[in-house]
Coordinates of C-alpha atoms in Angstrom, one line a residue:
X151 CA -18.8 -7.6 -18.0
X152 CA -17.9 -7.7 -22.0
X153 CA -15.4 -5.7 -23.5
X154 CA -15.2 -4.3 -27.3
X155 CA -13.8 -2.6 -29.5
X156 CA -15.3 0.2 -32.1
X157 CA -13.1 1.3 -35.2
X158 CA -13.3 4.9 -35.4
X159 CA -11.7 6.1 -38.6
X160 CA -11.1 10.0 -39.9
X161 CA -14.6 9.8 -41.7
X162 CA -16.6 8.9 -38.9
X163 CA -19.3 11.2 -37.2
X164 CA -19.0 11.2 -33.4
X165 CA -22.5 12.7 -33.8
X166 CA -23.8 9.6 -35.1
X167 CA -22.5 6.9 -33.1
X168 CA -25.3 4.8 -31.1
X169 CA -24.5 4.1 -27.5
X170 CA -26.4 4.5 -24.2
X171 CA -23.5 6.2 -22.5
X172 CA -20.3 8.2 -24.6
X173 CA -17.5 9.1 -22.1
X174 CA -15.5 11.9 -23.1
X175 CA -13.2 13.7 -21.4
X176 CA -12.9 17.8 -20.9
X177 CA -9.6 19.6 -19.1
X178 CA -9.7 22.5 -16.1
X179 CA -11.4 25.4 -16.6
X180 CA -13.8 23.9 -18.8
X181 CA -10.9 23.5 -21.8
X182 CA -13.1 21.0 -24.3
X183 CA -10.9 18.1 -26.1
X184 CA -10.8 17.2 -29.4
X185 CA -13.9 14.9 -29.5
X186 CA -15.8 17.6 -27.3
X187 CA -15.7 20.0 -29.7
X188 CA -16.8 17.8 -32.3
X189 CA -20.4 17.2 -30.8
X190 CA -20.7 20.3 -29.1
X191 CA -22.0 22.0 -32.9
X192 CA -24.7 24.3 -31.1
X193 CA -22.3 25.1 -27.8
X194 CA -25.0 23.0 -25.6
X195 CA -21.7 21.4 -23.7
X196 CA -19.8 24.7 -23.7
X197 CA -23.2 26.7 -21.6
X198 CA -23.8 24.0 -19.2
X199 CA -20.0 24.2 -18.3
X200 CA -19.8 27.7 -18.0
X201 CA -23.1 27.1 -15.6
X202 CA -20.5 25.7 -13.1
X203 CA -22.1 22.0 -13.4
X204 CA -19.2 20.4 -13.6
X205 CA -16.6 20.5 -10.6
X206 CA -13.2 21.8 -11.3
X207 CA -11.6 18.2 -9.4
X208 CA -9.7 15.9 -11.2
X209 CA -12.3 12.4 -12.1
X210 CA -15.5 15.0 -11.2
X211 CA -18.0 14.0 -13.7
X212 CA -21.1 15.0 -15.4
X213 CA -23.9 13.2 -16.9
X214 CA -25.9 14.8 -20.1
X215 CA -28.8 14.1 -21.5
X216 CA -30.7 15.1 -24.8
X217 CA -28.0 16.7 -26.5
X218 CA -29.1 18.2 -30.0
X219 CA -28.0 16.0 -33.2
X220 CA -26.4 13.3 -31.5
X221 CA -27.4 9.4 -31.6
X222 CA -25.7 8.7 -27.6
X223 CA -28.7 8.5 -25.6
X224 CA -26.7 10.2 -22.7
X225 CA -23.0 12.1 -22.5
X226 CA -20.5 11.1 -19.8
X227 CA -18.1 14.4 -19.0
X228 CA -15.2 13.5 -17.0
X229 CA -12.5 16.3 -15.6
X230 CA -8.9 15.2 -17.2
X231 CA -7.1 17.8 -15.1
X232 CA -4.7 20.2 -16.8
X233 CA -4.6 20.2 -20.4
X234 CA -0.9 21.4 -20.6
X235 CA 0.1 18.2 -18.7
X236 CA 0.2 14.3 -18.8
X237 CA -2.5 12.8 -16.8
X238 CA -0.5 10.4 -14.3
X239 CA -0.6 7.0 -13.6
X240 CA -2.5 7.3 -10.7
X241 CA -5.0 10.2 -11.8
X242 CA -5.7 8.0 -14.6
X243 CA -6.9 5.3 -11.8
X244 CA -8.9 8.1 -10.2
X245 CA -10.8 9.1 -13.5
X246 CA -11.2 5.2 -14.2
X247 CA -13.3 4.3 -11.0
X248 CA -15.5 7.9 -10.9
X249 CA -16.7 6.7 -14.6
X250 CA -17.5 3.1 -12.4
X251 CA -19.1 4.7 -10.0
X252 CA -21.7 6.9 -12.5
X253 CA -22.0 3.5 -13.8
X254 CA -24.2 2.0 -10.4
X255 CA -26.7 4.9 -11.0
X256 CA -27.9 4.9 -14.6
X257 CA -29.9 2.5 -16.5
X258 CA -27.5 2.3 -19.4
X259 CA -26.7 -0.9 -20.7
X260 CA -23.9 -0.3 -22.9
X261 CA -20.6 2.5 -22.5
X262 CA -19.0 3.7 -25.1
X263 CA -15.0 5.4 -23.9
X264 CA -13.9 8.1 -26.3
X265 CA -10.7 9.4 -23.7
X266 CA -7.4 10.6 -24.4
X267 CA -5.4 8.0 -23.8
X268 CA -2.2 9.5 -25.6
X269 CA -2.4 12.1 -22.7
X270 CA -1.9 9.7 -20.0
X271 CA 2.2 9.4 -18.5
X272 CA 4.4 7.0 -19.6
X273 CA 1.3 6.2 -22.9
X274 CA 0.8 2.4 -24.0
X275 CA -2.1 1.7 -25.4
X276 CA -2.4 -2.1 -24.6
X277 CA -1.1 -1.3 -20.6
X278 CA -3.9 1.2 -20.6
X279 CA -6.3 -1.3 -21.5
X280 CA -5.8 -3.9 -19.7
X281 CA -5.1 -1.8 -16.7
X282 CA -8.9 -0.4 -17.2
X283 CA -10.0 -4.0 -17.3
X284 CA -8.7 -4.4 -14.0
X285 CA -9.7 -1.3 -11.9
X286 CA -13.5 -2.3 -13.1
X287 CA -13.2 -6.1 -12.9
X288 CA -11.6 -4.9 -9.2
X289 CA -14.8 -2.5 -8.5
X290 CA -17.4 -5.4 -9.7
X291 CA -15.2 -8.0 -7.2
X292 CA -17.5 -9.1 -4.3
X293 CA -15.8 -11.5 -1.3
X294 CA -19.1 -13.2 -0.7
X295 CA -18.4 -16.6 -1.2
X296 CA -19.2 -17.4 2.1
X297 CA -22.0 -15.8 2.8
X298 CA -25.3 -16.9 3.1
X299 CA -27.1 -13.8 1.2
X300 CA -24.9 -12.4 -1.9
X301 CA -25.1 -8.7 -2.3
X302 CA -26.5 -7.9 -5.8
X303 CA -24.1 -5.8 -8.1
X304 CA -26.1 -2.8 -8.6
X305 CA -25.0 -2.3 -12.3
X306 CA -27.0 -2.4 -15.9
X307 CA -23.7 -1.9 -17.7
X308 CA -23.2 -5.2 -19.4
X309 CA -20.4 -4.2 -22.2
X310 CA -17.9 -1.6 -22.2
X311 CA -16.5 -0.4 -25.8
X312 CA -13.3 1.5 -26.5
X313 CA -13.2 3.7 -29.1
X314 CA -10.0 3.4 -31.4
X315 CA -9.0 4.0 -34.5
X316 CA -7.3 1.1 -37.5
X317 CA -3.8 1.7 -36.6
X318 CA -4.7 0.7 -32.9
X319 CA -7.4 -1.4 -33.6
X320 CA -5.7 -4.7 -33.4
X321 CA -3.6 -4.0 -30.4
X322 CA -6.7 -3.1 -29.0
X323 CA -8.1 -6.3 -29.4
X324 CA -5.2 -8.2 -28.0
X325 CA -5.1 -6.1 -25.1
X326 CA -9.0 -6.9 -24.0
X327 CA -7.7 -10.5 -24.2
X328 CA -4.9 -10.2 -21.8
X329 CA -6.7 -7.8 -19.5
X330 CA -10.0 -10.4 -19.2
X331 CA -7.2 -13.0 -18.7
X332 CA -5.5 -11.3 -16.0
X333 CA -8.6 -10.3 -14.7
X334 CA -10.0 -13.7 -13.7
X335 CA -6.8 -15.1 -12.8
X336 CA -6.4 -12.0 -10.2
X337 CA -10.1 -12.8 -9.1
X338 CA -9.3 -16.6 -8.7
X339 CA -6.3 -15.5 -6.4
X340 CA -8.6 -13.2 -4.8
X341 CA -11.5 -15.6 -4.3
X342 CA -8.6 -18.6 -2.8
X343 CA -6.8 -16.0 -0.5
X344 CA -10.3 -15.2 1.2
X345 CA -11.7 -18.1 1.7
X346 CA -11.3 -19.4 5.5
X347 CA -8.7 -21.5 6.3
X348 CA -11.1 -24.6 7.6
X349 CA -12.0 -24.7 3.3
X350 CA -8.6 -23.3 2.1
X351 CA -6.8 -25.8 3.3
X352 CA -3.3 -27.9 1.4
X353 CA -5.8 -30.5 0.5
X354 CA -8.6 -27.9 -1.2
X355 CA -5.1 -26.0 -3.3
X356 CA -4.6 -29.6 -4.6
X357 CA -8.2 -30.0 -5.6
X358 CA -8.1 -26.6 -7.1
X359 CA -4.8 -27.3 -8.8
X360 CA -5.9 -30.5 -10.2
X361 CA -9.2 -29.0 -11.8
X362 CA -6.8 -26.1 -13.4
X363 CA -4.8 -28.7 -14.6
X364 CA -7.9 -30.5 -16.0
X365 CA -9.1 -27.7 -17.9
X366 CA -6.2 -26.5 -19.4
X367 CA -5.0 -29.7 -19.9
X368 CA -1.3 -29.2 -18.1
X369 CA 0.3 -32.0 -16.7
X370 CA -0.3 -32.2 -12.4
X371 CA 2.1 -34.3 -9.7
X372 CA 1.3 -34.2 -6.1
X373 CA 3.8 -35.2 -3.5
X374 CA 2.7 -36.1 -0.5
X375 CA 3.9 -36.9 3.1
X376 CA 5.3 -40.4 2.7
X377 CA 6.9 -38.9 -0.2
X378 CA 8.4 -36.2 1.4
X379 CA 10.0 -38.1 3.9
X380 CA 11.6 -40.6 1.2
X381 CA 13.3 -36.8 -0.5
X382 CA 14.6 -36.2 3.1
X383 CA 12.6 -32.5 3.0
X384 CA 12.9 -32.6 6.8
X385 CA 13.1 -28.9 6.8
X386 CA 9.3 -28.5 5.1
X387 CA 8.2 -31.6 7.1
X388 CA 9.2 -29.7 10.6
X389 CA 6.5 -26.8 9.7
X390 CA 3.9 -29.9 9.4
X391 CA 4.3 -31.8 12.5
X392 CA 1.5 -29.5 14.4
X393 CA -1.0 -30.1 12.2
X394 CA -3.5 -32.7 11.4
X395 CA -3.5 -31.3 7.9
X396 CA -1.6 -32.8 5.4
X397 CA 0.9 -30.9 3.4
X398 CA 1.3 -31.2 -0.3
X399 CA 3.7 -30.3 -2.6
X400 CA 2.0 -29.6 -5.8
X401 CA 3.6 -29.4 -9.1
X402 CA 2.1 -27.6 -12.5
X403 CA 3.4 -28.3 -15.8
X404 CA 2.6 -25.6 -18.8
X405 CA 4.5 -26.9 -21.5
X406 CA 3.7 -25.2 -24.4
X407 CA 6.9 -23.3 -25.4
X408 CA 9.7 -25.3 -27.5
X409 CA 10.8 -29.0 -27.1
X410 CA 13.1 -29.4 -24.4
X411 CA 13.4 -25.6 -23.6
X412 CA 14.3 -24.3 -20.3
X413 CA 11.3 -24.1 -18.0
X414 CA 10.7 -20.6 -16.6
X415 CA 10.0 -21.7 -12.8
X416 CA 7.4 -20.0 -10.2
X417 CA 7.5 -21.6 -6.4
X418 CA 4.8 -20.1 -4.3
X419 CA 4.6 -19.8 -0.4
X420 CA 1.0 -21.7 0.4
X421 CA 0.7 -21.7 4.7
X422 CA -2.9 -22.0 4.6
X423 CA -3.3 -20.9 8.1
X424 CA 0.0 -20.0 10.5
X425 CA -0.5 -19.6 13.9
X426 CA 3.3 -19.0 14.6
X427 CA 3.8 -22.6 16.0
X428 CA 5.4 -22.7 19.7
X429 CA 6.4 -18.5 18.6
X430 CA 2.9 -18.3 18.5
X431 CA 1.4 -14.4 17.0
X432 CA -0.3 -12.3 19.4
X433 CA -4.0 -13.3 18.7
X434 CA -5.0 -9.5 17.2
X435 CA -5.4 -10.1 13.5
X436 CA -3.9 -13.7 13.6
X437 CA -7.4 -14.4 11.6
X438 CA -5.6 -12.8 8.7
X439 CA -3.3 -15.5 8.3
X440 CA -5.4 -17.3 6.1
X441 CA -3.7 -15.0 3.9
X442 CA 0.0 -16.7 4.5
X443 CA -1.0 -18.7 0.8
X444 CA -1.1 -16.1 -0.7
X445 CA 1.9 -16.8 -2.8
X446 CA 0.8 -19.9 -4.1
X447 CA -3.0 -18.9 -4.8
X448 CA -0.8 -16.2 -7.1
X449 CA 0.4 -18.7 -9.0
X450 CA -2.2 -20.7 -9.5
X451 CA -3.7 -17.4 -10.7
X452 CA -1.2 -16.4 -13.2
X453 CA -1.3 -20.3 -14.8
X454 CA -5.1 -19.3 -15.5
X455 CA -4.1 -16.2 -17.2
X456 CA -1.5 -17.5 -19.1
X457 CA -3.3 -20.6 -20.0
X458 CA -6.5 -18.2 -21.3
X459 CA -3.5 -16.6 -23.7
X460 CA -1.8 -19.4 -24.9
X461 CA 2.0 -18.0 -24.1
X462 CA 4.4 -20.3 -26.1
X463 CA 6.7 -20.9 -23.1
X464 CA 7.3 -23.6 -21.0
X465 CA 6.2 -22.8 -17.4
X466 CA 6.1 -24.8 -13.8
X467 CA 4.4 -23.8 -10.8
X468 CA 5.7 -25.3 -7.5
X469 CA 3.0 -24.8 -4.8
X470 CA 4.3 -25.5 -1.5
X471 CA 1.6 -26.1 0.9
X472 CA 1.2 -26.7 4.6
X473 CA -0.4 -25.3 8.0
X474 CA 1.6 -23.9 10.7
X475 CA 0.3 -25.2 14.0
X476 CA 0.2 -26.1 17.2
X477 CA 0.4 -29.0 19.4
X478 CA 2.6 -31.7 21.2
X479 CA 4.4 -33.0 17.9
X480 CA 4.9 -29.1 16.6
X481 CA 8.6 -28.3 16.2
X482 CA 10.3 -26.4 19.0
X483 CA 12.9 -23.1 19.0
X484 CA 16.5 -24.8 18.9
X485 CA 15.7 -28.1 17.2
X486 CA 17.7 -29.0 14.5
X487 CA 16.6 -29.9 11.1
X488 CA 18.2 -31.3 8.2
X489 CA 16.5 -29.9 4.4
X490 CA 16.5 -31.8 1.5
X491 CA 19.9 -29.8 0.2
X492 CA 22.0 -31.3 3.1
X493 CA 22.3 -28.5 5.0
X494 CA 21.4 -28.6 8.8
X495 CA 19.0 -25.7 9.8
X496 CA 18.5 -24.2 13.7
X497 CA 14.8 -23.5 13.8
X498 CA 14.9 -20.2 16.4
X499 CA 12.1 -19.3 15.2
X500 CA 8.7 -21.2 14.0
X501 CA 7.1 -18.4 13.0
X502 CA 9.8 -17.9 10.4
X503 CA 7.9 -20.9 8.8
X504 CA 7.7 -19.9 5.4
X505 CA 11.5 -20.0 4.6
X506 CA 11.4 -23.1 5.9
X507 CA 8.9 -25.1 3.3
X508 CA 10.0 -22.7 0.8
X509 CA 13.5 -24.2 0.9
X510 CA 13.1 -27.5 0.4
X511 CA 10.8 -27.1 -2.5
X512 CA 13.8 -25.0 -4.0
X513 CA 16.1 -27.3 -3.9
X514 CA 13.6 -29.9 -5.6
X515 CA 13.3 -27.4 -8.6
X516 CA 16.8 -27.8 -9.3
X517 CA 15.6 -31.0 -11.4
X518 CA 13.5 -29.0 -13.9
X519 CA 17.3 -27.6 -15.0
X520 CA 15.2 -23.9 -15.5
X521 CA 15.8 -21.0 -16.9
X522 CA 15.1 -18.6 -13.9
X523 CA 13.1 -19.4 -10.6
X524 CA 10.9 -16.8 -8.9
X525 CA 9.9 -17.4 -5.7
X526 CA 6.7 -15.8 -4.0
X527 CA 6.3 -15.7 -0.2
X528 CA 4.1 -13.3 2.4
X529 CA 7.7 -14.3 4.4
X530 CA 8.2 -11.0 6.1
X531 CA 6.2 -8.3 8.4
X532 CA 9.8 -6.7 7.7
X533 CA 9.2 -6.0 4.1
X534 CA 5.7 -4.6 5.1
X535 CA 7.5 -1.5 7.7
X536 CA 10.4 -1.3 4.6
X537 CA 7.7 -0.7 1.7
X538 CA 4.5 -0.4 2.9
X539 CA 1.4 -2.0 0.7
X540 CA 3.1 -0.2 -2.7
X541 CA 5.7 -2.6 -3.4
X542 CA 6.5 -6.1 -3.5
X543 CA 9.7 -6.5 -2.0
X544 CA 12.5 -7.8 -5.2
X545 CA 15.8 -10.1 -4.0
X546 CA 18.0 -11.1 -6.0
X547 CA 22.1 -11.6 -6.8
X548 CA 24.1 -9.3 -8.0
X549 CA 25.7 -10.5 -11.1
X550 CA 24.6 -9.9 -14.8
X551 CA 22.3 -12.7 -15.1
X552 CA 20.1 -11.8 -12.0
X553 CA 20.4 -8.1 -12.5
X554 CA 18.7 -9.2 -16.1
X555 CA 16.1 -10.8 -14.6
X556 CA 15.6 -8.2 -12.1
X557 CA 15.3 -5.4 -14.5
X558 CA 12.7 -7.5 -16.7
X559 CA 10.4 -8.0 -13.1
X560 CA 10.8 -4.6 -12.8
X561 CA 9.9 -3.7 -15.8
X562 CA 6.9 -5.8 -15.4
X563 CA 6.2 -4.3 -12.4
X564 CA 6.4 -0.6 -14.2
X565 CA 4.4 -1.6 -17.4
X566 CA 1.6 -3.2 -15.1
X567 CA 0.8 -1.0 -12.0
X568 CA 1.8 -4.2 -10.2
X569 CA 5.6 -2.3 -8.8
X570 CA 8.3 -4.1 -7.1
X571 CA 10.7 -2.7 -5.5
X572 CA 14.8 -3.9 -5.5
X573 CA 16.4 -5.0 -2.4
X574 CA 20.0 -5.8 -1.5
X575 CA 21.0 -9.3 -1.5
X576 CA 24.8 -9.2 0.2
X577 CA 27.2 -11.6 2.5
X578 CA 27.3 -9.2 4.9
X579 CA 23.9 -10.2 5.6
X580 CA 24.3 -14.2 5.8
X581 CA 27.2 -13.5 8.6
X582 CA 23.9 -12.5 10.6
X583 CA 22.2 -16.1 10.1
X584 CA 25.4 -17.9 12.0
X585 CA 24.3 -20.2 14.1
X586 CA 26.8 -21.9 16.6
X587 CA 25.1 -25.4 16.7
X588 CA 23.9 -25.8 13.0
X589 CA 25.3 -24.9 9.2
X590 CA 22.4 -22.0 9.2
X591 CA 19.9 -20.4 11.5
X592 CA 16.3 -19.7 9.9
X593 CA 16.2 -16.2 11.4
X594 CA 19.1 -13.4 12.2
X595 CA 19.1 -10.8 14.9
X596 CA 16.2 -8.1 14.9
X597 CA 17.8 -5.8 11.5
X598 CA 17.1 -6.4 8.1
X599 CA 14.6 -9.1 9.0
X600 CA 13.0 -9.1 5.3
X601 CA 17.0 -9.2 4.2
X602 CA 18.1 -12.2 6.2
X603 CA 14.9 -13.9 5.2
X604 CA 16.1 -13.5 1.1
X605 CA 19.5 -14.5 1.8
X606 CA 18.4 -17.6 4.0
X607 CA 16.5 -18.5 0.9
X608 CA 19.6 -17.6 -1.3
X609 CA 21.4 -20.3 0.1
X610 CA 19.5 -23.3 -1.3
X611 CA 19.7 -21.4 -5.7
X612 CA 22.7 -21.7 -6.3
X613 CA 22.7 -23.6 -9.0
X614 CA 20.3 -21.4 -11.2
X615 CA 19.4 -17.8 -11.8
X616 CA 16.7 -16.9 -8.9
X617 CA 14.4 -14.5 -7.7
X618 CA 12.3 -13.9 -4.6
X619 CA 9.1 -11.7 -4.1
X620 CA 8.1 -10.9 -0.4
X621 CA 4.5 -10.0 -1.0
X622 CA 3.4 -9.3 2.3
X623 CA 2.8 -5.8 2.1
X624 CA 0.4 -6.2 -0.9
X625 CA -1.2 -9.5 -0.8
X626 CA -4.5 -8.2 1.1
X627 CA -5.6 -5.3 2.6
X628 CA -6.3 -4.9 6.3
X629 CA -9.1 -2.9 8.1
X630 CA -12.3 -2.2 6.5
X631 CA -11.3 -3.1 2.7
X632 CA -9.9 -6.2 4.3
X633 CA -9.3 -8.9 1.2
X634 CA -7.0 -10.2 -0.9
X635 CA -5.9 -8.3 -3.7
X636 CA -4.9 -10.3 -6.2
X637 CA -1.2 -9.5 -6.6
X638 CA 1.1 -10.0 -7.8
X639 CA -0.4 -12.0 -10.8
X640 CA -0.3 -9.0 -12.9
X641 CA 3.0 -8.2 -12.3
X642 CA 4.3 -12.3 -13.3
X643 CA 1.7 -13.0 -15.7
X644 CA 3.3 -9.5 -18.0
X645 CA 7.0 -10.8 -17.3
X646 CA 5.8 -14.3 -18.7
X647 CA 4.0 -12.0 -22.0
X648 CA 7.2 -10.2 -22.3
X649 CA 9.1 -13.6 -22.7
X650 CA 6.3 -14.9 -24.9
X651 CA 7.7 -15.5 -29.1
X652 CA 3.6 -15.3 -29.6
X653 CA 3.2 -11.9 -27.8
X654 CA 3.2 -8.4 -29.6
X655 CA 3.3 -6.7 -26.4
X656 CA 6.4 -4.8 -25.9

């Protein structure tokens, strides 16, 4: 799908503009906007509406056909809602995909979108475009990869046009940059968290990561095993020992930001498959934990879209990656490990796995001297009962340097329709990961279980300003939609434009 945009200035004739499809937009009870009542000269629009055509539900649409005087070859309507109010974020999302779906039943080959934006909530012209990027690049998304027969995409569409005028024309443009290039770094996330776990596996992210590298010619180091063991990461090699697979510890370099300025650090969670170990998962749905990479397929996501806009920043991507298995060498409930920080760790529980590989690779970041570090982790079913599938779950210390860089993912988060939501970081927490026979347990008691899983974590940054993102609750969906969805690249990739000297995007 190719995106445009058309300069619209005071002089020009909505009459005469040549499309195959204009979408316009008209308010409850049949209230006409602006542009409406600019082509609706002989009151054509105004008598089918008062015919009852059009449904009175928000995104309802109408299609029109050989209205008099004007060059579009067809007429979109689409219902806005109330014309006194701001049409919310997620009404806006609504209208977005009933204009898709006219789209798989008409033979148009180009769309030209003439809607209010300035009456959407919380209005930014770029957000709003990108975001529309998105919701159709999402619709046109097929999980097929696998399959032996491909389901056709049942669409002539082949370029959508916005319709702006000079002062928004160049922001405009921009913004169909970014939104492409979040758009197939979200499908690239998409396309790794689906894939089965016997092709997913550590070995297939390094493969992955090295032809990203190639093409966007960032620097690549994999550590492997033997290396591993020389950097004492016992506590990532105990998640390993099941496995036949071999773990890797993959490191991305984007360095295209200032000489010798701080690195902005990601570290992603990347269990291609976890079974639990010896605290093996009850077998319903255990097929979705191909999905446990999830973090690091976001990463390598966001590097794509980042890399398509050429941020000036200096950026690493830690991908952490392993299976979490079974057999005679898997680590048991009450051994002891030692991680690459020192510290002695009481493994309670090995299907707490994901703190433990995540760990080690944080302490290995502390040689990249960065400016921040944001780790993302599916870590905790807890974060999934304490926010549901709206929020990625947002830890962090509470001091004036994290609170910045909370508020910034937030505002990310806020800007992007990708939300996070805060969570307390506190050492009235860590008393609950005590452990009588080691310096720290991996798990606590049965409370706060997303909680204790951020402060375990928390134990191995403190020498640098850190975040964590538990993505579990939004990294697929479950059920009949079951898939990955993509997040949160959105969410990083618009804190990384937001820190970005070549970025207008504010």
């Amino acid at each position: 799908m190719d995106f445009d945009i058309k300069l619209i200035s005071s002089t020009t004739s909505i009459m005469s503009l040549k499309t195959d499809c204009l979408v316009v937009g008209i308010f409850k009870k049949n209230k006409l906007s602006s542009i409406v009542k600019d082509i609706d000269k002989y009151g054509e629009i105004t008598n089918i509406l008062k015919s009852g055509d059009l449904n009175e539900k928000l995104g309802s649409t109408l299609l029109l056909r050989n209205i008099q005087k004007i060059n579009a070859k067809r007429i979109l309507l689409v219902n806005l809602g109330d014309k006194k109010k701001k049409i919310k974020e997620s009404n806006f999302i609504k209208i977005i995909q009933s204009i898709m779906n006219v789209f798989c039943n008409i033979g148009a080959s180009n769309l030209l979108l003439m809607l209010p934006f300035n009456k959407i909530e919380k209005y930014n012209l770029s957000c709003l475009i990108i975001r529309t990027i998105i919701i159709i690049s999402d619709n046109l998304y097929r999980s097929d990869a696998q399959k032996s027969k491909k389901k056709p995409i049942k669409i002539n569409i082949k370029k959508i046009i916005f319709a702006l005028d000079e002062k928004n024309y160049i922001d405009g443009k921009n913004a169909i940059i970014y939104g492409c290039a979040i758009s197939k770094g979200i499908e690239l996330t998409k396309n790794l968290g689906n894939l089965s776990a016997n092709i997913c596996t550590p070995t297939y992210l390094e493969n992955i990561s090295k032809k990203l590298s190639f093409d966007y010619k960032m620097d690549i180091e994999i550590i492997n095993r033997e290396q591993m063991q020389r950097l004492k990461m016992g506590s990532l090699l105990s998640v390993t020992h099941g496995s036949s697979e071999p773990p890797k510890l993959i490191i991305i370099k984007y360095m295209n930001g200032k000489f010798k300025e701080a690195p902005i650090v990601l570290v992603g969670k990347g269990v291609t498959f976890d079974t639990g170990g010896i605290s093996i998962k009850p077998s319903y749905s255990m097929d979705e934990m191909k999905y446990d990479m999830c973090g690091a397929a976001s990463i390598l996501g966001t590097l794509y879209a980042i890399s398509e806009m050429n941020l000036e920043l200096n950026i690493i991507g830690v991908i952490v990656a392993s299976e979490n298995m079974l057999s005679g060498n898997s680590t048991k409930p009450g051994d002891i490990v030692v991680s690459m920080s020192g510290k002695t760790i009481e493994v309670l529980d090995t299907d707490a796995e994901g703190r433990l590989i995540l760990c080690d690779a944080l302490t290995y970041v502390e040689r990249f001297k960065p400016s921040v570090v944001i780790d993302i982790a599916t870590l905790t079913g807890a974060c999934v009962v304490a926010l549901g599938h709206h929020n990625s779950g947002l830890f962090s210390r509470n001091d004036e340097k994290h609170t910045k860089l909370v508020l910034d993912l937030l505002r990310a988060g806020k800007m992007s329709g990708d939300t996070a939501w805060n969570m307390p970081i506190e050492d009235r927490y860590q008393k609950q990961l005590k452990s009588n026979f080691a310096d720290i347990s991996n798990i606590g008691n049965s409370s706060a279980d997303s909680i204790t899983a951020a402060c375990f974590l928390e134990n191995f940054t403190k020498k640098y300003v850190w975040a964590h993102l538990d993505i579990a609750g939004v990294a697929w969906k479950s059920g009949d939609k079951k898939g990955a969805t993509g997040r949160p690249v959105t969410l990083l990739t618009y804190y990384l434009m937001l820190k970005s000297p070549n970025i207008n995007f504010k």
